Tab-separated table of C-alpha atoms in Angstrom:
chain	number	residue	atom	x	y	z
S	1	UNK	CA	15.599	-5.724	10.957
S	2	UNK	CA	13.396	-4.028	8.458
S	3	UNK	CA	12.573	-6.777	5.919
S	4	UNK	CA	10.336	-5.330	2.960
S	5	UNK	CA	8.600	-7.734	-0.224
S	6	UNK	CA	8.114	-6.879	-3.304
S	7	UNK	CA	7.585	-8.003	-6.757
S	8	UNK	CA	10.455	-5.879	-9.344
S	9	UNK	CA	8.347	-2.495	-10.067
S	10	UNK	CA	7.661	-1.934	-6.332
S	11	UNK	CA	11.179	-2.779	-5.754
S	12	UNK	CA	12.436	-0.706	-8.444
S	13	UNK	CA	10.444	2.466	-7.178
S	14	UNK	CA	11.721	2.002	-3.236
S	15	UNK	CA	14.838	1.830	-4.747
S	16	UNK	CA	14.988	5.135	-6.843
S	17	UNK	CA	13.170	6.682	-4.211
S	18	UNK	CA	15.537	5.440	-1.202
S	19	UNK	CA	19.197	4.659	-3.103
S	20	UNK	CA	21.682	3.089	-1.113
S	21	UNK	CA	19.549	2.425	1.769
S	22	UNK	CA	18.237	-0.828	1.179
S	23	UNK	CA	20.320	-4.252	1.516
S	24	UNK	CA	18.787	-6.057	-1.871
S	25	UNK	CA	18.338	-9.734	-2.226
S	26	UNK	CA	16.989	-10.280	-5.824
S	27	UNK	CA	15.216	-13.636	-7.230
S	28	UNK	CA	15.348	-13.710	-10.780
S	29	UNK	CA	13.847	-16.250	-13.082
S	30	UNK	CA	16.576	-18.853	-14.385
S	31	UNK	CA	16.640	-17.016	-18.340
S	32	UNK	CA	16.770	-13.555	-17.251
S	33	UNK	CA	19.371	-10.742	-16.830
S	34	UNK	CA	19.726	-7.989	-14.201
S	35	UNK	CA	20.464	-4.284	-15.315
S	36	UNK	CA	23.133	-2.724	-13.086
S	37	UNK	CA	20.182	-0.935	-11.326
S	38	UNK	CA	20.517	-2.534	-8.282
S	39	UNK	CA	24.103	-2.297	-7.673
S	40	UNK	CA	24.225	0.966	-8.260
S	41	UNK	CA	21.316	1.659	-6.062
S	42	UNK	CA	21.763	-0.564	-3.064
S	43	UNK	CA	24.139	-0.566	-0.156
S	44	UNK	CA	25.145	-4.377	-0.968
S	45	UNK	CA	23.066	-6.511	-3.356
S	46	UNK	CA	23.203	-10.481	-3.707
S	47	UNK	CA	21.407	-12.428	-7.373
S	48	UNK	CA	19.936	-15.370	-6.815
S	49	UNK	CA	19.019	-17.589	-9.616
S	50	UNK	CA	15.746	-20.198	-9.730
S	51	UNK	CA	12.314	-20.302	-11.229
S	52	UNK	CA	9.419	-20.364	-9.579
S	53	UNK	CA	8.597	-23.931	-9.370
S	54	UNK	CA	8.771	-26.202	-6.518
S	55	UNK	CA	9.353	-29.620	-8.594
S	56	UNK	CA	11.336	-30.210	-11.664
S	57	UNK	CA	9.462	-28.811	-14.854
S	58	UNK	CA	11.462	-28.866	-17.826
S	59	UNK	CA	13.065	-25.608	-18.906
S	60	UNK	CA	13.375	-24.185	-15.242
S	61	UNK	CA	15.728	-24.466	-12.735
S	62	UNK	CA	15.003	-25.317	-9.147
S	63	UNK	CA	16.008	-23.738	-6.483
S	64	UNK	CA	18.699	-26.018	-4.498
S	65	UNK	CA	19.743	-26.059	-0.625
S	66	UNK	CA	22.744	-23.325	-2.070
S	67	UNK	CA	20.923	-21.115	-3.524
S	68	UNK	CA	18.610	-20.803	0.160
S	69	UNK	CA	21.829	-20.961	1.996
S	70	UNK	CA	23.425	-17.930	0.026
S	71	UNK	CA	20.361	-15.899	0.549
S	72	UNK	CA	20.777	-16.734	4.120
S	73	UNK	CA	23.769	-15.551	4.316
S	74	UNK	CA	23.770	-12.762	2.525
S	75	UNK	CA	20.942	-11.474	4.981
S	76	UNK	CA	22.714	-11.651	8.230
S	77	UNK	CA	23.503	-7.971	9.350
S	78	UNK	CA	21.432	-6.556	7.599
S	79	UNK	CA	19.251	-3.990	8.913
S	80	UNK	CA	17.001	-2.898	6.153
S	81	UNK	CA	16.826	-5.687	3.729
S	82	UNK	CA	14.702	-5.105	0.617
S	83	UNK	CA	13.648	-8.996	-0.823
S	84	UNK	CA	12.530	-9.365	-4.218
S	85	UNK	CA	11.101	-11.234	-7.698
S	86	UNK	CA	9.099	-10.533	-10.363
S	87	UNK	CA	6.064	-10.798	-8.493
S	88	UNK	CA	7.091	-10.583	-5.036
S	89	UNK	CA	4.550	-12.889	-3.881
S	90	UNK	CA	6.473	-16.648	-3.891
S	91	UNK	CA	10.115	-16.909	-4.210
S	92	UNK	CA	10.647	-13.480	-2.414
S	93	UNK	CA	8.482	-14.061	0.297
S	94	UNK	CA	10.182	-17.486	0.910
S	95	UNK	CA	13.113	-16.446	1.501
S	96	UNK	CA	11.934	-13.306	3.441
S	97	UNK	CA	10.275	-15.875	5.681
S	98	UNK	CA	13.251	-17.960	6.476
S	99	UNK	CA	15.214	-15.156	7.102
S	100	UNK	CA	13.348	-13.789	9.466
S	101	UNK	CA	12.973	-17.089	11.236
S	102	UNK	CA	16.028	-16.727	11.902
S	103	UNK	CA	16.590	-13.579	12.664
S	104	UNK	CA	12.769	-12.546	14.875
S	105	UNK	CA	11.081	-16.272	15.554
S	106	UNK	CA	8.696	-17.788	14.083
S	107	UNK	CA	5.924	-15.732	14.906
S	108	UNK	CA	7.241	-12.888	13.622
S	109	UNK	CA	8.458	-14.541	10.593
S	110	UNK	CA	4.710	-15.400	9.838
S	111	UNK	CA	3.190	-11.924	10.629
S	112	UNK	CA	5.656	-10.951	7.807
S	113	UNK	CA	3.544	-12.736	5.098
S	114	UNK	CA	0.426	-12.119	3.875
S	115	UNK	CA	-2.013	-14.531	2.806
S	116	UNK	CA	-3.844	-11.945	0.785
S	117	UNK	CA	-0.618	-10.973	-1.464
S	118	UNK	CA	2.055	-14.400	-0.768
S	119	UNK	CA	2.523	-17.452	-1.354
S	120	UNK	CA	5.423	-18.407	-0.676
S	121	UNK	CA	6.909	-21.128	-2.543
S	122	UNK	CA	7.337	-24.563	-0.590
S	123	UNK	CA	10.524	-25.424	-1.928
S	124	UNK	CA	12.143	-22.525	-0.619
S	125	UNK	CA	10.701	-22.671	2.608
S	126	UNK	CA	11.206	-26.870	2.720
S	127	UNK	CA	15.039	-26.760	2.035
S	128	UNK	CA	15.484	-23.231	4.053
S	129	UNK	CA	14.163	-24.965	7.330
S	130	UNK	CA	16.166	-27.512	6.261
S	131	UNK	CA	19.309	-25.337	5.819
S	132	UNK	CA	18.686	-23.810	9.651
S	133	UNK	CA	17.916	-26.648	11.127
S	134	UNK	CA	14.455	-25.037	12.367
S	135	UNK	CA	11.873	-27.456	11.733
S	136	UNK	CA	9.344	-25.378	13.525
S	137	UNK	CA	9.667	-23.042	10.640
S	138	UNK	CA	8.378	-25.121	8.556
S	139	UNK	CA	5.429	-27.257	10.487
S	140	UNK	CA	4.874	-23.432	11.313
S	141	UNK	CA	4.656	-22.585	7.660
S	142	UNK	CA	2.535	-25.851	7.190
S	143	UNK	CA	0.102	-24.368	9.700
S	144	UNK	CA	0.045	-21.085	7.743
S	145	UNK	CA	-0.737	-22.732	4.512
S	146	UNK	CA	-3.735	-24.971	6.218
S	147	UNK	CA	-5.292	-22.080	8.151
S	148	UNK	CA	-5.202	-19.778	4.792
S	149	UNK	CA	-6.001	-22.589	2.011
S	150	UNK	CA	-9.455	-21.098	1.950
S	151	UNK	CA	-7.964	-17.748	0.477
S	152	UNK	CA	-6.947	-17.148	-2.987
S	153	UNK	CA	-5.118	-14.246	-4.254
S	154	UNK	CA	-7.385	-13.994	-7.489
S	155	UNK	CA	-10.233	-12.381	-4.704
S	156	UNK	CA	-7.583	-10.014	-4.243
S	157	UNK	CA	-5.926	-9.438	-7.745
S	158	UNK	CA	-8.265	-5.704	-8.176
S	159	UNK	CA	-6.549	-4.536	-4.983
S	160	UNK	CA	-2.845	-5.610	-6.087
S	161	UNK	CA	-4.100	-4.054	-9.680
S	162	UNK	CA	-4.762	-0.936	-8.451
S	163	UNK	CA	-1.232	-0.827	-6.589
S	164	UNK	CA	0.825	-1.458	-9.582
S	165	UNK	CA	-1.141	0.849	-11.290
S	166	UNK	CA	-0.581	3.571	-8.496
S	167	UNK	CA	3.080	2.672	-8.607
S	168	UNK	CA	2.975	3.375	-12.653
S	169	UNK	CA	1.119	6.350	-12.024
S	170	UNK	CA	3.718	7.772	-9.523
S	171	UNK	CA	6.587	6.875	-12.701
S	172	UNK	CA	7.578	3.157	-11.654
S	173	UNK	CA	9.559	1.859	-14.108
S	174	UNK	CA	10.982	-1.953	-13.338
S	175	UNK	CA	14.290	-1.681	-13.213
S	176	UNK	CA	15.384	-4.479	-11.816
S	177	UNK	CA	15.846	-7.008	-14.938
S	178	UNK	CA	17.880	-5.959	-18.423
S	179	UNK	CA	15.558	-5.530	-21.036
């Protein structure tokens, strides 16, 4: 399985460029809307609805062990799956990480995130190991997150910068949420 993540432009621009090749699991903040871009442009598409916090905080909604499970399940078959949020760094890469737990191992699951552009979001990763009954995925994760603490993505913001602003450059246009 081909499992790409990315934050809504990057998403929006493998999309246009690749329609109806890409399975598309979307994460979108609790108060937001999704155009019909992605339906139109994927092969089968699945919304999933949760903000990006890993406790309550009032005003956002937390993901719950059905909203992992559905993303789970939407996943399975899929052979080019395309993961996404607004940032593609936490909620996406969460659930791009439990998926492919499930689907590759563990080890493969962790080569799949970067510490340099991720961090995936605890919750997600807490109730999805939960959800498959893998706890090595998450003391795995745990291990990830210890060995890496020492990075932060701000050392690394000029390099995801210059990305988006290649993406822009090349006529990127987020798509992905209704304005």
């Amino acid at each position: 399985m081909d499992i790409r993540i990315y934050g809504y432009l990057a998403a929006s621009y493998l999309l246009e460029i690749e329609p109806s090749q890409w399975d598309t699991l979307v994460v979108l903040d609790s108060k937001v809307s999704p155009s019909d871009f992605v339906q139109s442009h994927s092969v089968r598409h699945r919304f999933l609805r949760f903000d990006d916090v890993d406790r309550p905080t009032e005003g956002r909604q937390l993901v719950t062990s059905d909203d992992v499970a559905s993303g789970l399940d939407f996943a399975v078959g899929s052979d080019r799956l395309l993961v996404t949020c607004r940032a593609g760094q936490s909620r996406s890469a969460a659930m791009a990480y439990l998926i492919a737990c499930r689907d590759q191992g563990v080890e493969a699951a962790l080569n799949l995130i970067d510490p340099t552009r991720h961090i995936p979001n605890p919750l997600v990763v807490r109730l999805g190991a939960a959800v498959l009954d893998m706890s090595d995925a998450l003391d795995a994760f745990e291990r990830w997150c210890n060995d890496h603490r020492h990075i932060s993505l701000s050392d690394y913001y000029d390099d995801l910068e210059r990305e988006f602003d290649d993406l822009v450059g090349r006529g990127a246009v987020n798509r992905i949420v209704a304005d």
